[in-house]
PDB file of C-alpha atoms in Angstrom:
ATOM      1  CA  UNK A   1     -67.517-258.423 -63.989  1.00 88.00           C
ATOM      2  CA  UNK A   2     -69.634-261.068 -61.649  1.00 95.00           C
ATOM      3  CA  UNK A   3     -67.916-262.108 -58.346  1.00 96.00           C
ATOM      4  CA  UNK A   4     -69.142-264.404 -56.520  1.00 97.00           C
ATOM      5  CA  UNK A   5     -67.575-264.413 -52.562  1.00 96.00           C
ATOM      6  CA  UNK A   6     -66.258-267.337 -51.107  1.00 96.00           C
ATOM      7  CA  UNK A   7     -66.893-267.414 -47.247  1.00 93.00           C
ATOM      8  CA  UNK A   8     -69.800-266.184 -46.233  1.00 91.00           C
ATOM      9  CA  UNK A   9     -68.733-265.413 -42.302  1.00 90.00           C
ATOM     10  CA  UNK A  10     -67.529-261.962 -40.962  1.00 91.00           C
ATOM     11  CA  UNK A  11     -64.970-260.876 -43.400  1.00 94.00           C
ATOM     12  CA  UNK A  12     -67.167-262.410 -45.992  1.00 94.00           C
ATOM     13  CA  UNK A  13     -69.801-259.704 -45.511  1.00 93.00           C
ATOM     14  CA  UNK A  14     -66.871-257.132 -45.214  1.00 95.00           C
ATOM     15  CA  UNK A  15     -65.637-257.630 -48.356  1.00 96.00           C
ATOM     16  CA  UNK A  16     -69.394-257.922 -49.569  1.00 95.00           C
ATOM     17  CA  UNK A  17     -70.142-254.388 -47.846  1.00 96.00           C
ATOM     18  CA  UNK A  18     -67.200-253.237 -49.939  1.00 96.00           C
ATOM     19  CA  UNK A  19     -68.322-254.863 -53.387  1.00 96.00           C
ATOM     20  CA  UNK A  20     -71.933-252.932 -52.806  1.00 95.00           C
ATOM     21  CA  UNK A  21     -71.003-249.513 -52.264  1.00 93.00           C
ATOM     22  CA  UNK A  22     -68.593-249.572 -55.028  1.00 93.00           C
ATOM     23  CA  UNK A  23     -71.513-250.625 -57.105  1.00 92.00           C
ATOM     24  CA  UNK A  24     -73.506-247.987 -55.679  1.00 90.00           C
ATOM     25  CA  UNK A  25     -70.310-245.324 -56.487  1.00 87.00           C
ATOM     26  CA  UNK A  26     -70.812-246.214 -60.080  1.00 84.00           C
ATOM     27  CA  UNK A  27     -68.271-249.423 -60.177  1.00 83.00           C
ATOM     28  CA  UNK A  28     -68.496-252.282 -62.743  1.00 87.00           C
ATOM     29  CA  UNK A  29     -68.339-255.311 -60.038  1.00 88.00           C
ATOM     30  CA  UNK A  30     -71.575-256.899 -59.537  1.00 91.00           C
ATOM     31  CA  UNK A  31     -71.117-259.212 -56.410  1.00 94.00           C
ATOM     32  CA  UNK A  32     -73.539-262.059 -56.762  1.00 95.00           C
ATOM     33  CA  UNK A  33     -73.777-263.460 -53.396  1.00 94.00           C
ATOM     34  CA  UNK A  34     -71.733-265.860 -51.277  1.00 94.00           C
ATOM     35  CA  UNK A  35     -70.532-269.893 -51.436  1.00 94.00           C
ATOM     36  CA  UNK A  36     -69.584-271.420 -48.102  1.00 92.00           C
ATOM     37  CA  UNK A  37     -68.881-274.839 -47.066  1.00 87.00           C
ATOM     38  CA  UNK A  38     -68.247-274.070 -43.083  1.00 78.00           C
ATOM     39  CA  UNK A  39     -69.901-270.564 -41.718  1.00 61.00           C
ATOM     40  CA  UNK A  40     -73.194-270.000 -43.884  1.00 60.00           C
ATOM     41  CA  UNK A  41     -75.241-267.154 -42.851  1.00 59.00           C
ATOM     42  CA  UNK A  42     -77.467-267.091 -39.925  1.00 54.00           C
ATOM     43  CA  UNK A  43     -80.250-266.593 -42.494  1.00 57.00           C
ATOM     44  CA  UNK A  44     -80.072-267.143 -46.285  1.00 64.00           C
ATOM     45  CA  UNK A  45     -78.735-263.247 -47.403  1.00 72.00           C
ATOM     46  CA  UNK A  46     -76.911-260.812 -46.228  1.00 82.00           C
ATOM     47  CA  UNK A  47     -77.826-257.238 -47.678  1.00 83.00           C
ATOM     48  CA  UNK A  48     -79.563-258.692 -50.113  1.00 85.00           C
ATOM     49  CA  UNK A  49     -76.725-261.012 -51.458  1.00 91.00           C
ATOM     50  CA  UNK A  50     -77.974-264.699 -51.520  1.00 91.00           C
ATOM     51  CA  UNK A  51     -76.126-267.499 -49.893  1.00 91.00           C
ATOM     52  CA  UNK A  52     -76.083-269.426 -53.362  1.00 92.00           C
ATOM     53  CA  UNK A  53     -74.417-273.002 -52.108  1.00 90.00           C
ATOM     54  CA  UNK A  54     -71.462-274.239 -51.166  1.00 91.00           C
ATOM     55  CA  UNK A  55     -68.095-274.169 -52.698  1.00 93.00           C
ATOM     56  CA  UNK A  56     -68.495-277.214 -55.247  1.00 93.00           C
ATOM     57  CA  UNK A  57     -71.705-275.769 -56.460  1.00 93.00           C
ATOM     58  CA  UNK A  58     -69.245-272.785 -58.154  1.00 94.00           C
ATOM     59  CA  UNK A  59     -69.096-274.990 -61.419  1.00 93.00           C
ATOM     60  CA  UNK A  60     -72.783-273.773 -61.774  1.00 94.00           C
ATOM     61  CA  UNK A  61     -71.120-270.024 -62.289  1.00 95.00           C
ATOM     62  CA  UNK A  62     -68.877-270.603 -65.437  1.00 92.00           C
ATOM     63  CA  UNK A  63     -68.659-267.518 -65.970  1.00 91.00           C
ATOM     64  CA  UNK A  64     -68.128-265.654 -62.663  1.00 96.00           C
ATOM     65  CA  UNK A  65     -64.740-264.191 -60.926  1.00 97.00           C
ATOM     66  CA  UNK A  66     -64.100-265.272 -57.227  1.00 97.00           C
ATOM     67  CA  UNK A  67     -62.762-263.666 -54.369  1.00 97.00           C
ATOM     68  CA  UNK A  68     -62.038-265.911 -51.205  1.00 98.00           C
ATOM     69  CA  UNK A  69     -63.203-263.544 -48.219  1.00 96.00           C
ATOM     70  CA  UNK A  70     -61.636-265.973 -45.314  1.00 95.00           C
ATOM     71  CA  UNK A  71     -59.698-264.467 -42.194  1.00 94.00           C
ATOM     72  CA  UNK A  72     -57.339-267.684 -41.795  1.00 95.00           C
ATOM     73  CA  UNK A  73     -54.661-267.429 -43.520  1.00 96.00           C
ATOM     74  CA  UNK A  74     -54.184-271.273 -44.072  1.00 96.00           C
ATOM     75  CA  UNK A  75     -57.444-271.819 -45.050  1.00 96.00           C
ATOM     76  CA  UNK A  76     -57.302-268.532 -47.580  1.00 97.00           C
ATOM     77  CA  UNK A  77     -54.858-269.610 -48.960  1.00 97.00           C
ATOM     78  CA  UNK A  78     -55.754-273.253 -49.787  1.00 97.00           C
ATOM     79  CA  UNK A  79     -58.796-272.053 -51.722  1.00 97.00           C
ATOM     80  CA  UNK A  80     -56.951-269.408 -53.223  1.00 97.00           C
ATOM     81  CA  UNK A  81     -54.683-272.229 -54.639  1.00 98.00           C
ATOM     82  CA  UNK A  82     -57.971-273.906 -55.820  1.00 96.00           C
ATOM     83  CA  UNK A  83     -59.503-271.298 -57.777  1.00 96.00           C
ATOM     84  CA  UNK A  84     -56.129-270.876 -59.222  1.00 96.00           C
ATOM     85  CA  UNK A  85     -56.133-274.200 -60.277  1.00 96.00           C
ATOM     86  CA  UNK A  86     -59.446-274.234 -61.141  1.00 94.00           C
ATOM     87  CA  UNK A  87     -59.190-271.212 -64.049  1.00 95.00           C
ATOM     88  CA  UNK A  88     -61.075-268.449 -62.163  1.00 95.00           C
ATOM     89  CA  UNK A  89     -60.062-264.867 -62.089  1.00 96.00           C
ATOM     90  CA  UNK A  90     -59.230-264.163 -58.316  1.00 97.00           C
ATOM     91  CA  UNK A  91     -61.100-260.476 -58.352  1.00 96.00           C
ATOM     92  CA  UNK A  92     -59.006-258.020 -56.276  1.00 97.00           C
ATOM     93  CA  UNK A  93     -61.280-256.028 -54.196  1.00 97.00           C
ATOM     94  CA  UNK A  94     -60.664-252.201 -52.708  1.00 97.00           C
ATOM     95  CA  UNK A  95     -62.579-250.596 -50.721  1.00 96.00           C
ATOM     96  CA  UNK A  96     -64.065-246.735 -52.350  1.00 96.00           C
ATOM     97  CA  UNK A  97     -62.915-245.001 -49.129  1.00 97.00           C
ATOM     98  CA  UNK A  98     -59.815-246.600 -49.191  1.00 98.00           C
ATOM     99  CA  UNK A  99     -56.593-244.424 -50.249  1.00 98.00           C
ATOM    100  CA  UNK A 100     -53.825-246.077 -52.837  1.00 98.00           C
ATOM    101  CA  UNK A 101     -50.655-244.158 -53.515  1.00 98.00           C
ATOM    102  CA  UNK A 102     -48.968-244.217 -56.775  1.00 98.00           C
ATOM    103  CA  UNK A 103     -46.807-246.486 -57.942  1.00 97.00           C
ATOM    104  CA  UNK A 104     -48.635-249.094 -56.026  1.00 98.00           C
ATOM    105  CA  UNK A 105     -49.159-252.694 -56.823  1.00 98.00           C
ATOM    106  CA  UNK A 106     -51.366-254.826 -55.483  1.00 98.00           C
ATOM    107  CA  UNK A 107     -51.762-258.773 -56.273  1.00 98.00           C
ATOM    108  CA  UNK A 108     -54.721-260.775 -57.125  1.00 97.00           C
ATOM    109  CA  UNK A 109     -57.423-261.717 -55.106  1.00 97.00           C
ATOM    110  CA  UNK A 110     -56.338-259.055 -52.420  1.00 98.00           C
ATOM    111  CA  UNK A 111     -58.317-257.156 -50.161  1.00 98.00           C
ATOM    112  CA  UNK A 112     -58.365-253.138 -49.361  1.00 98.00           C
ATOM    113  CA  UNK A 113     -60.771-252.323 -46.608  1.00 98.00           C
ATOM    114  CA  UNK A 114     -62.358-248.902 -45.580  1.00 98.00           C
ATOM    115  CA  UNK A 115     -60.289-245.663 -44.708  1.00 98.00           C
ATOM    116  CA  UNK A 116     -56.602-247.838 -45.292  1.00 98.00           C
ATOM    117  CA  UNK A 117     -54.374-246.417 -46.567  1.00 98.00           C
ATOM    118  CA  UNK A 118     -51.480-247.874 -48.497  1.00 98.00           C
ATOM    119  CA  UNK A 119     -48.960-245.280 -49.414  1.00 98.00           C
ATOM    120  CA  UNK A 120     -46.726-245.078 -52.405  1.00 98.00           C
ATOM    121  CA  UNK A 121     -44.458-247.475 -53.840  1.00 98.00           C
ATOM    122  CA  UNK A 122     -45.981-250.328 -51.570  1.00 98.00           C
ATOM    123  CA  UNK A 123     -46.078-253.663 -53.443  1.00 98.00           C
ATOM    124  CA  UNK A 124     -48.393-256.512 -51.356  1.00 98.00           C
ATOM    125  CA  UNK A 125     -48.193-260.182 -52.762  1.00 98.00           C
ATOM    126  CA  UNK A 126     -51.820-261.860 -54.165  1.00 98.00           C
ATOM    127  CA  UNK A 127     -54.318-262.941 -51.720  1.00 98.00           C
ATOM    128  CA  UNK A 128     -53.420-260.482 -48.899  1.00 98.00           C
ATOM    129  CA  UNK A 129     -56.141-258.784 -46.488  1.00 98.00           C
ATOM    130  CA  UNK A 130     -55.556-255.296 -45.326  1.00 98.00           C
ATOM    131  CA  UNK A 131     -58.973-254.410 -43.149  1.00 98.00           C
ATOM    132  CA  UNK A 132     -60.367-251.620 -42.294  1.00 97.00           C
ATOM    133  CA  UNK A 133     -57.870-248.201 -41.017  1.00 98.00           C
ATOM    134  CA  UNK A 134     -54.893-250.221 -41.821  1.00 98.00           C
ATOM    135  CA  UNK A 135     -52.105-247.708 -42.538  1.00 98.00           C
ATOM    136  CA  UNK A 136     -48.976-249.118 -44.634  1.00 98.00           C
ATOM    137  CA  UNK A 137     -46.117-246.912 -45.273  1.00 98.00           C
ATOM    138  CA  UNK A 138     -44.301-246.538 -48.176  1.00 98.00           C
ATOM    139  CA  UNK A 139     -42.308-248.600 -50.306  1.00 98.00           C
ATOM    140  CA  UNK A 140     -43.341-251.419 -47.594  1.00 98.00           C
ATOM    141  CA  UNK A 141     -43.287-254.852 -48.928  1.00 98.00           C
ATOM    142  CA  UNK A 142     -46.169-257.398 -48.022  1.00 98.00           C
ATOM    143  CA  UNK A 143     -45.558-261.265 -49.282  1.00 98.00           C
ATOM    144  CA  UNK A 144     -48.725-263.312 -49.999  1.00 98.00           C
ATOM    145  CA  UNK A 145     -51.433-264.290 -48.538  1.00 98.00           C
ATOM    146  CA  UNK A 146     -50.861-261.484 -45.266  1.00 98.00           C
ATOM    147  CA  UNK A 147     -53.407-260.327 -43.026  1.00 98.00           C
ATOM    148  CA  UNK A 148     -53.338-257.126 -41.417  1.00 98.00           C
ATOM    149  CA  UNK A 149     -55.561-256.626 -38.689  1.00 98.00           C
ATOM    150  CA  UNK A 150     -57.736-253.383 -38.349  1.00 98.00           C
ATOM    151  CA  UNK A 151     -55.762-250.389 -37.155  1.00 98.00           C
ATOM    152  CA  UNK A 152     -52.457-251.859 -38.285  1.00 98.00           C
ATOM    153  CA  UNK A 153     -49.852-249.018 -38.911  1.00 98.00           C
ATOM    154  CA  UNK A 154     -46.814-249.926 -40.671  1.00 98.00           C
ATOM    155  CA  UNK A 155     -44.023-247.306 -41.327  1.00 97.00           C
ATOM    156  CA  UNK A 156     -42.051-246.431 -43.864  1.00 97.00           C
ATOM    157  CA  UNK A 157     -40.290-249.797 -45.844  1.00 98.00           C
ATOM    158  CA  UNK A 158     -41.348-252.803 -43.469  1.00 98.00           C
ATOM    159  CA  UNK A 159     -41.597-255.580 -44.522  1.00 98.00           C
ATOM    160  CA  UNK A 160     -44.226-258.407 -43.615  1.00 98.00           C
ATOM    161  CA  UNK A 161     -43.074-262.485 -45.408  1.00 98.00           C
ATOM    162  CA  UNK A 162     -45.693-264.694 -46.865  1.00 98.00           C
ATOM    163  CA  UNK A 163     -48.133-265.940 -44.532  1.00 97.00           C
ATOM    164  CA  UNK A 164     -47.745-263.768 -41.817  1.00 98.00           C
ATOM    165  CA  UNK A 165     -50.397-262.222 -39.222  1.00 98.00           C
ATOM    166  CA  UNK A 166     -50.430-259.053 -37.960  1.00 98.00           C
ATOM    167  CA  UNK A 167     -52.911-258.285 -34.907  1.00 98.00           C
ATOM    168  CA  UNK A 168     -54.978-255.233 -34.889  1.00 98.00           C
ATOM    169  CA  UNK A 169     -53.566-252.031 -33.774  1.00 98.00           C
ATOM    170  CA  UNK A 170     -50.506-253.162 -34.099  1.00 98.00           C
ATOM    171  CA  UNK A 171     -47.367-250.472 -34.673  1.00 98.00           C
ATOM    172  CA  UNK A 172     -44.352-251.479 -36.763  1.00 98.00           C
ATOM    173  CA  UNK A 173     -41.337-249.380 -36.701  1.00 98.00           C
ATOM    174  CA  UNK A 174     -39.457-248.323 -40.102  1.00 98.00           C
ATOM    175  CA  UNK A 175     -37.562-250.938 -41.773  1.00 97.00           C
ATOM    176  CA  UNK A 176     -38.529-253.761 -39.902  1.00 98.00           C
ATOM    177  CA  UNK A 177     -39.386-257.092 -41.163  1.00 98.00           C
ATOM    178  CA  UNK A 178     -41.780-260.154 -40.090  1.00 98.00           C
ATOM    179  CA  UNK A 179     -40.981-263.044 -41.133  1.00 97.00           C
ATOM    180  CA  UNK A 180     -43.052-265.380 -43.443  1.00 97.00           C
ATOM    181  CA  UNK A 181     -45.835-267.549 -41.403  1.00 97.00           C
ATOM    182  CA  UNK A 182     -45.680-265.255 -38.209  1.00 97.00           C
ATOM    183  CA  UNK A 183     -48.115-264.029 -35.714  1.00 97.00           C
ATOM    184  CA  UNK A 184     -48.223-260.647 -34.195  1.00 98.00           C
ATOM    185  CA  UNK A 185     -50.523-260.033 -31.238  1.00 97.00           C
ATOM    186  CA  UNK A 186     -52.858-257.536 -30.868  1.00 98.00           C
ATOM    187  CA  UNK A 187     -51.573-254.055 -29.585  1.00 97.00           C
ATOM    188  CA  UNK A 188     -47.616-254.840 -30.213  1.00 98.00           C
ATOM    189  CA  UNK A 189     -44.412-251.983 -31.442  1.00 98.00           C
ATOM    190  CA  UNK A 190     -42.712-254.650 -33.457  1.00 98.00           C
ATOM    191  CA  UNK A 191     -39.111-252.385 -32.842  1.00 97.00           C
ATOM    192  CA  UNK A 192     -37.065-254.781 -34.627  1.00 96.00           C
ATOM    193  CA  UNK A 193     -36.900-257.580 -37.044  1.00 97.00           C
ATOM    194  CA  UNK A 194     -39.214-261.062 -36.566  1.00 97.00           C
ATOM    195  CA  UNK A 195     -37.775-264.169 -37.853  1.00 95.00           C
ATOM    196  CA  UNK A 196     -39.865-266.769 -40.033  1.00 97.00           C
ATOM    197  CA  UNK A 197     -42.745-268.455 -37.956  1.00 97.00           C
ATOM    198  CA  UNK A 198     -42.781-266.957 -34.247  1.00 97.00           C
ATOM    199  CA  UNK A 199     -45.739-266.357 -32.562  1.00 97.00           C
ATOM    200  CA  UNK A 200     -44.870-261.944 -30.906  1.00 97.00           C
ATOM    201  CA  UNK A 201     -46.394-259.808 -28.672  1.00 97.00           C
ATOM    202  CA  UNK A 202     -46.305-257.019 -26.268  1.00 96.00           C
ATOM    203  CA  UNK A 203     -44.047-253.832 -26.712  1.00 94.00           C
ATOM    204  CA  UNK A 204     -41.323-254.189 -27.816  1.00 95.00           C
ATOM    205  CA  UNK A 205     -42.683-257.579 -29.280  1.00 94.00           C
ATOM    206  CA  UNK A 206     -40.782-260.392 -28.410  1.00 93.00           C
ATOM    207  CA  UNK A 207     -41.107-264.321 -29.522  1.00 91.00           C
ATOM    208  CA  UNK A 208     -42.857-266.207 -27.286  1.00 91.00           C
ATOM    209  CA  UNK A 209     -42.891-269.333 -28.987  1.00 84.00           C
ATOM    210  CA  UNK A 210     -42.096-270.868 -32.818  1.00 84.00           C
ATOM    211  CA  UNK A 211     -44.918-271.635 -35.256  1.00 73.00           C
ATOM    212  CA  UNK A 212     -45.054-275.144 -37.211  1.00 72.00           C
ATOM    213  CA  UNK A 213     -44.534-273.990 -40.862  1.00 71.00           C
TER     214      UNK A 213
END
């Protein structure tokens, strides 16, 4: 299968990185290079993968599977929706150093980034970013279009809504849930449950002010 990446900024590259050294490990997925409408490339490639237009010149890729590599959630999401609508196949992509447990699923278009780990009977929604040493405990539940944050650890059964954002490092206790569209700062112990679009932080977290949804 051909992917071609959509967002050619910092996660863009991650999720390229990630697409190479499968292919190096033997993997089927040939990434292509990148389409970008707002952050192109301070030069034309990245690792050898050509910055090949910008998103309206996909049509000239019939053929190819996307993946939208873009850290905002809002603006993931909208051009997840797009190449849904569209008729591509939204490639999930895993990092090879990443660890899945069984009974796992993970949605379309997701992302798995080096060393996370995502333990057993986990389910995360389509279009959901877990970077790089994220750990998520078992039977957690992440909705669509999440972003974890490096370092994230979540324990066993938390639970994280659509939408939501959860800063690096962060620690989440067992059975706690995030609402869907909130924000987590950076360095928090979520101890108990978040409700739909609050902005948390410190430790324990606490709201410090309501999102618009």
């Amino acid at each position: 299968m051909k992917v071609l990446i959509i967002g050619a900024g910092g996660h863009g590259q991650c999720v390229a990185d990630a697409l190479l050294r499968s292919r190096r490990a033997g993997g089927e997925v040939e990434a292509l290079g990148f389409l970008d409408d707002v952050e192109p490339l301070a030069t034309d490639h990245f690792a050898g993968l050509p910055l090949l237009g910008r998103v309206p010149d996909l049509g000239g890729f019939p053929e190819a599977a996307v993946v939208v590599a873009v850290g905002d959630n809002v603006a993931r999401r909208g051009l997840f929706e797009e190449m849904g609508s569209l008729g591509r196949v939204r490639a999930t992509v895993i990092d090879p150093t990443a660890v899945i447990g069984s009974d796992v699923v993970i949605g379309a278009g997701s992302y798995v980034g080096p060393l996370a780990i995502v333990g057993p009977g986990c389910r995360l929604g389509s279009n959901v970013i877990v970077n790089g040493g994220g750990c998520i405990g078992h039977h957690s539940r992440l909705g669509d279009h999440v972003h974890i944050g490096p370092g994230v650890v979540t324990a066993r059964g938390a639970s994280i809504g659509d939408g939501a954002m959860v800063g690096a490092g962060t620690v989440i206790k067992p059975e706690v849930s995030i609402g869907r569209g909130s924000v987590v700062g950076a360095g928090s112990v979520v101890s108990r449950d978040l409700g739909d679009y609050v902005t948390a932080v410190g430790s324990p977290a606490r709201a410090v002010r309501r999102q618009e949804p």
